PDB file of C-alpha atoms in Angstrom:
ATOM      1  CA  MET A   1    -133.722 103.080  95.893  1.00  0.00           C
ATOM      2  CA  PRO A   2    -133.622 104.588  92.447  1.00  0.00           C
ATOM      3  CA  ALA A   3    -135.831 107.544  91.456  1.00  0.00           C
ATOM      4  CA  GLY A   4    -138.376 106.877  88.592  1.00  0.00           C
ATOM      5  CA  SER A   5    -138.741 108.569  85.388  1.00  0.00           C
ATOM      6  CA  LYS A   6    -139.775 112.111  85.031  1.00  0.00           C
ATOM      7  CA  LEU A   7    -143.519 112.736  84.054  1.00  0.00           C
ATOM      8  CA  SER A   8    -144.033 113.227  80.353  1.00  0.00           C
ATOM      9  CA  ASP A   9    -145.433 116.281  78.970  1.00  0.00           C
ATOM     10  CA  LYS A  10    -148.638 114.305  78.287  1.00  0.00           C
ATOM     11  CA  GLU A  11    -148.799 112.799  81.800  1.00  0.00           C
ATOM     12  CA  GLN A  12    -148.441 116.457  83.014  1.00  0.00           C
ATOM     13  CA  GLY A  13    -151.143 117.593  81.254  1.00  0.00           C
ATOM     14  CA  MET A  14    -153.425 114.731  82.253  1.00  0.00           C
ATOM     15  CA  ILE A  15    -152.615 115.475  85.898  1.00  0.00           C
ATOM     16  CA  LEU A  16    -153.602 119.012  85.517  1.00  0.00           C
ATOM     17  CA  ALA A  17    -156.614 118.268  83.680  1.00  0.00           C
ATOM     18  CA  LEU A  18    -157.937 115.624  86.163  1.00  0.00           C
ATOM     19  CA  LYS A  19    -156.943 118.019  88.958  1.00  0.00           C
ATOM     20  CA  ALA A  20    -159.226 120.783  87.257  1.00  0.00           C
ATOM     21  CA  VAL A  21    -161.967 118.268  87.339  1.00  0.00           C
ATOM     22  CA  VAL A  22    -161.662 117.877  91.064  1.00  0.00           C
ATOM     23  CA  LYS A  23    -160.344 114.313  90.871  1.00  0.00           C
ATOM     24  CA  GLY A  24    -158.705 112.786  94.067  1.00  0.00           C
ATOM     25  CA  LEU A  25    -155.141 112.121  94.221  1.00  0.00           C
ATOM     26  CA  ARG A  26    -155.862 108.319  94.512  1.00  0.00           C
ATOM     27  CA  GLU A  27    -157.851 108.276  91.593  1.00  0.00           C
ATOM     28  CA  ILE A  28    -155.254 110.356  89.450  1.00  0.00           C
ATOM     29  CA  GLU A  29    -152.711 107.922  90.716  1.00  0.00           C
ATOM     30  CA  ARG A  30    -155.028 104.866  89.472  1.00  0.00           C
ATOM     31  CA  LEU A  31    -155.644 106.458  86.135  1.00  0.00           C
ATOM     32  CA  ILE A  32    -152.273 107.684  84.968  1.00  0.00           C
ATOM     33  CA  GLY A  33    -150.458 104.716  86.815  1.00  0.00           C
ATOM     34  CA  ARG A  34    -147.912 106.819  88.518  1.00  0.00           C
ATOM     35  CA  SER A  35    -146.897 107.104  92.129  1.00  0.00           C
ATOM     36  CA  LYS A  36    -148.693 109.362  94.653  1.00  0.00           C
ATOM     37  CA  GLY A  37    -145.351 111.012  95.317  1.00  0.00           C
ATOM     38  CA  ALA A  38    -144.615 111.962  91.759  1.00  0.00           C
ATOM     39  CA  ILE A  39    -148.124 113.421  91.427  1.00  0.00           C
ATOM     40  CA  THR A  40    -147.841 115.355  94.488  1.00  0.00           C
ATOM     41  CA  LEU A  41    -144.317 116.699  93.816  1.00  0.00           C
ATOM     42  CA  PHE A  42    -145.575 117.883  90.278  1.00  0.00           C
ATOM     43  CA  LEU A  43    -148.836 119.535  91.713  1.00  0.00           C
ATOM     44  CA  LYS A  44    -146.816 121.214  94.651  1.00  0.00           C
ATOM     45  CA  ASP A  45    -145.256 123.535  91.760  1.00  0.00           C
ATOM     46  CA  ALA A  46    -146.030 122.782  88.178  1.00  0.00           C
ATOM     47  CA  ALA A  47    -144.030 125.339  86.716  1.00  0.00           C
ATOM     48  CA  ALA A  48    -140.959 124.575  88.253  1.00  0.00           C
ATOM     49  CA  TYR A  49    -141.172 120.913  87.677  1.00  0.00           C
ATOM     50  CA  ASN A  50    -138.333 119.257  85.664  1.00  0.00           C
ATOM     51  CA  THR A  51    -136.121 122.495  85.770  1.00  0.00           C
ATOM     52  CA  LYS A  52    -132.655 122.240  87.524  1.00  0.00           C
ATOM     53  CA  LYS A  53    -132.104 124.171  90.556  1.00  0.00           C
ATOM     54  CA  ARG A  54    -129.423 126.671  90.815  1.00  0.00           C
ATOM     55  CA  THR A  55    -126.580 125.347  92.833  1.00  0.00           C
ATOM     56  CA  GLY A  56    -123.610 127.209  94.555  1.00  0.00           C
ATOM     57  CA  ARG A  57    -122.950 130.475  95.985  1.00  0.00           C
ATOM     58  CA  PRO A  58    -124.458 133.415  94.257  1.00  0.00           C
ATOM     59  CA  PRO A  59    -121.657 135.994  92.880  1.00  0.00           C
ATOM     60  CA  LYS A  60    -121.207 139.020  95.067  1.00  0.00           C
ATOM     61  CA  VAL A  61    -120.527 141.052  91.991  1.00  0.00           C
ATOM     62  CA  THR A  62    -122.940 140.643  89.089  1.00  0.00           C
ATOM     63  CA  HIS A  63    -122.107 141.431  85.459  1.00  0.00           C
ATOM     64  CA  THR A  64    -123.875 144.796  85.801  1.00  0.00           C
ATOM     65  CA  ASP A  65    -121.539 145.730  88.640  1.00  0.00           C
ATOM     66  CA  ILE A  66    -118.338 144.652  86.617  1.00  0.00           C
ATOM     67  CA  ARG A  67    -119.502 146.859  83.499  1.00  0.00           C
ATOM     68  CA  ARG A  68    -120.149 149.796  85.681  1.00  0.00           C
ATOM     69  CA  LEU A  69    -116.833 149.488  87.388  1.00  0.00           C
ATOM     70  CA  ILE A  70    -115.061 149.018  84.112  1.00  0.00           C
ATOM     71  CA  ARG A  71    -116.985 152.120  82.646  1.00  0.00           C
ATOM     72  CA  THR A  72    -116.102 154.497  85.491  1.00  0.00           C
ATOM     73  CA  ALA A  73    -112.459 153.379  85.525  1.00  0.00           C
ATOM     74  CA  SER A  74    -111.944 153.998  81.843  1.00  0.00           C
ATOM     75  CA  ASN A  75    -113.646 157.595  82.332  1.00  0.00           C
ATOM     76  CA  SER A  76    -111.836 158.745  85.374  1.00  0.00           C
ATOM     77  CA  PHE A  77    -108.300 158.667  87.028  1.00  0.00           C
ATOM     78  CA  LEU A  78    -109.681 157.095  90.403  1.00  0.00           C
ATOM     79  CA  SER A  79    -107.952 154.820  92.689  1.00  0.00           C
ATOM     80  CA  SER A  80    -109.530 151.304  93.071  1.00  0.00           C
ATOM     81  CA  ARG A  81    -110.917 152.216  96.528  1.00  0.00           C
ATOM     82  CA  GLU A  82    -112.380 155.425  95.027  1.00  0.00           C
ATOM     83  CA  LEU A  83    -113.974 153.399  92.261  1.00  0.00           C
ATOM     84  CA  VAL A  84    -115.509 150.973  94.703  1.00  0.00           C
ATOM     85  CA  VAL A  85    -116.977 153.827  96.702  1.00  0.00           C
ATOM     86  CA  GLN A  86    -118.228 155.699  93.646  1.00  0.00           C
ATOM     87  CA  CYS A  87    -119.892 152.594  91.910  1.00  0.00           C
ATOM     88  CA  HIS A  88    -121.540 151.579  95.509  1.00  0.00           C
ATOM     89  CA  LEU A  89    -119.973 148.134  95.409  1.00  0.00           C
ATOM     90  CA  THR A  90    -119.738 145.646  98.116  1.00  0.00           C
ATOM     91  CA  ILE A  91    -116.269 144.534  97.401  1.00  0.00           C
ATOM     92  CA  LYS A  92    -112.883 145.396  98.488  1.00  0.00           C
ATOM     93  CA  ALA A  93    -110.319 147.466  96.467  1.00  0.00           C
ATOM     94  CA  ARG A  94    -108.220 144.303  95.828  1.00  0.00           C
ATOM     95  CA  ARG A  95    -110.980 142.594  94.156  1.00  0.00           C
ATOM     96  CA  ALA A  96    -111.667 145.697  91.960  1.00  0.00           C
ATOM     97  CA  ARG A  97    -108.178 145.605  90.931  1.00  0.00           C
ATOM     98  CA  GLN A  98    -108.294 141.884  89.887  1.00  0.00           C
ATOM     99  CA  LEU A  99    -111.492 142.693  87.846  1.00  0.00           C
ATOM    100  CA  LEU A 100    -110.031 145.571  86.070  1.00  0.00           C
ATOM    101  CA  ALA A 101    -106.737 143.557  85.476  1.00  0.00           C
ATOM    102  CA  THR A 102    -108.901 141.417  83.207  1.00  0.00           C
ATOM    103  CA  CYS A 103    -109.745 144.444  80.934  1.00  0.00           C
ATOM    104  CA  ASP A 104    -107.462 144.589  78.064  1.00  0.00           C
ATOM    105  CA  HIS A 105    -108.016 148.387  76.981  1.00  0.00           C
ATOM    106  CA  LEU A 106    -107.162 149.586  80.669  1.00  0.00           C
ATOM    107  CA  ARG A 107    -103.623 150.249  81.957  1.00  0.00           C
ATOM    108  CA  THR A 108    -102.713 150.729  85.412  1.00  0.00           C
ATOM    109  CA  CYS A 109     -99.756 152.986  86.888  1.00  0.00           C
ATOM    110  CA  SER A 110     -97.324 149.935  86.950  1.00  0.00           C
ATOM    111  CA  ASP A 111     -97.838 149.163  83.355  1.00  0.00           C
ATOM    112  CA  GLN A 112     -96.623 152.541  82.107  1.00  0.00           C
TER     113      GLN A 112
END
């Protein structure tokens, strides 16, 4: 069975106003003309209604971690393992080398 259309901003405001006046769910349903399920879903978490949920696995290394790794690598002569330890990262040395390889201004020992 297909899902109905999302509640408009006007309908959302009406639901919140009627709920504030302590109207029952059935009465709100009758006044607005929307299903009980749609109204309950909105009232459960009005702030998160109509927003996309984040999908997928979160990254193990954040953008902040990558910047910190690159900054530390450009200011020192440490191995990739030492960089991971010094930056307190939860990645392997191989992943650190992969991240550093994307940086144009850094050169490895094999590049020289």
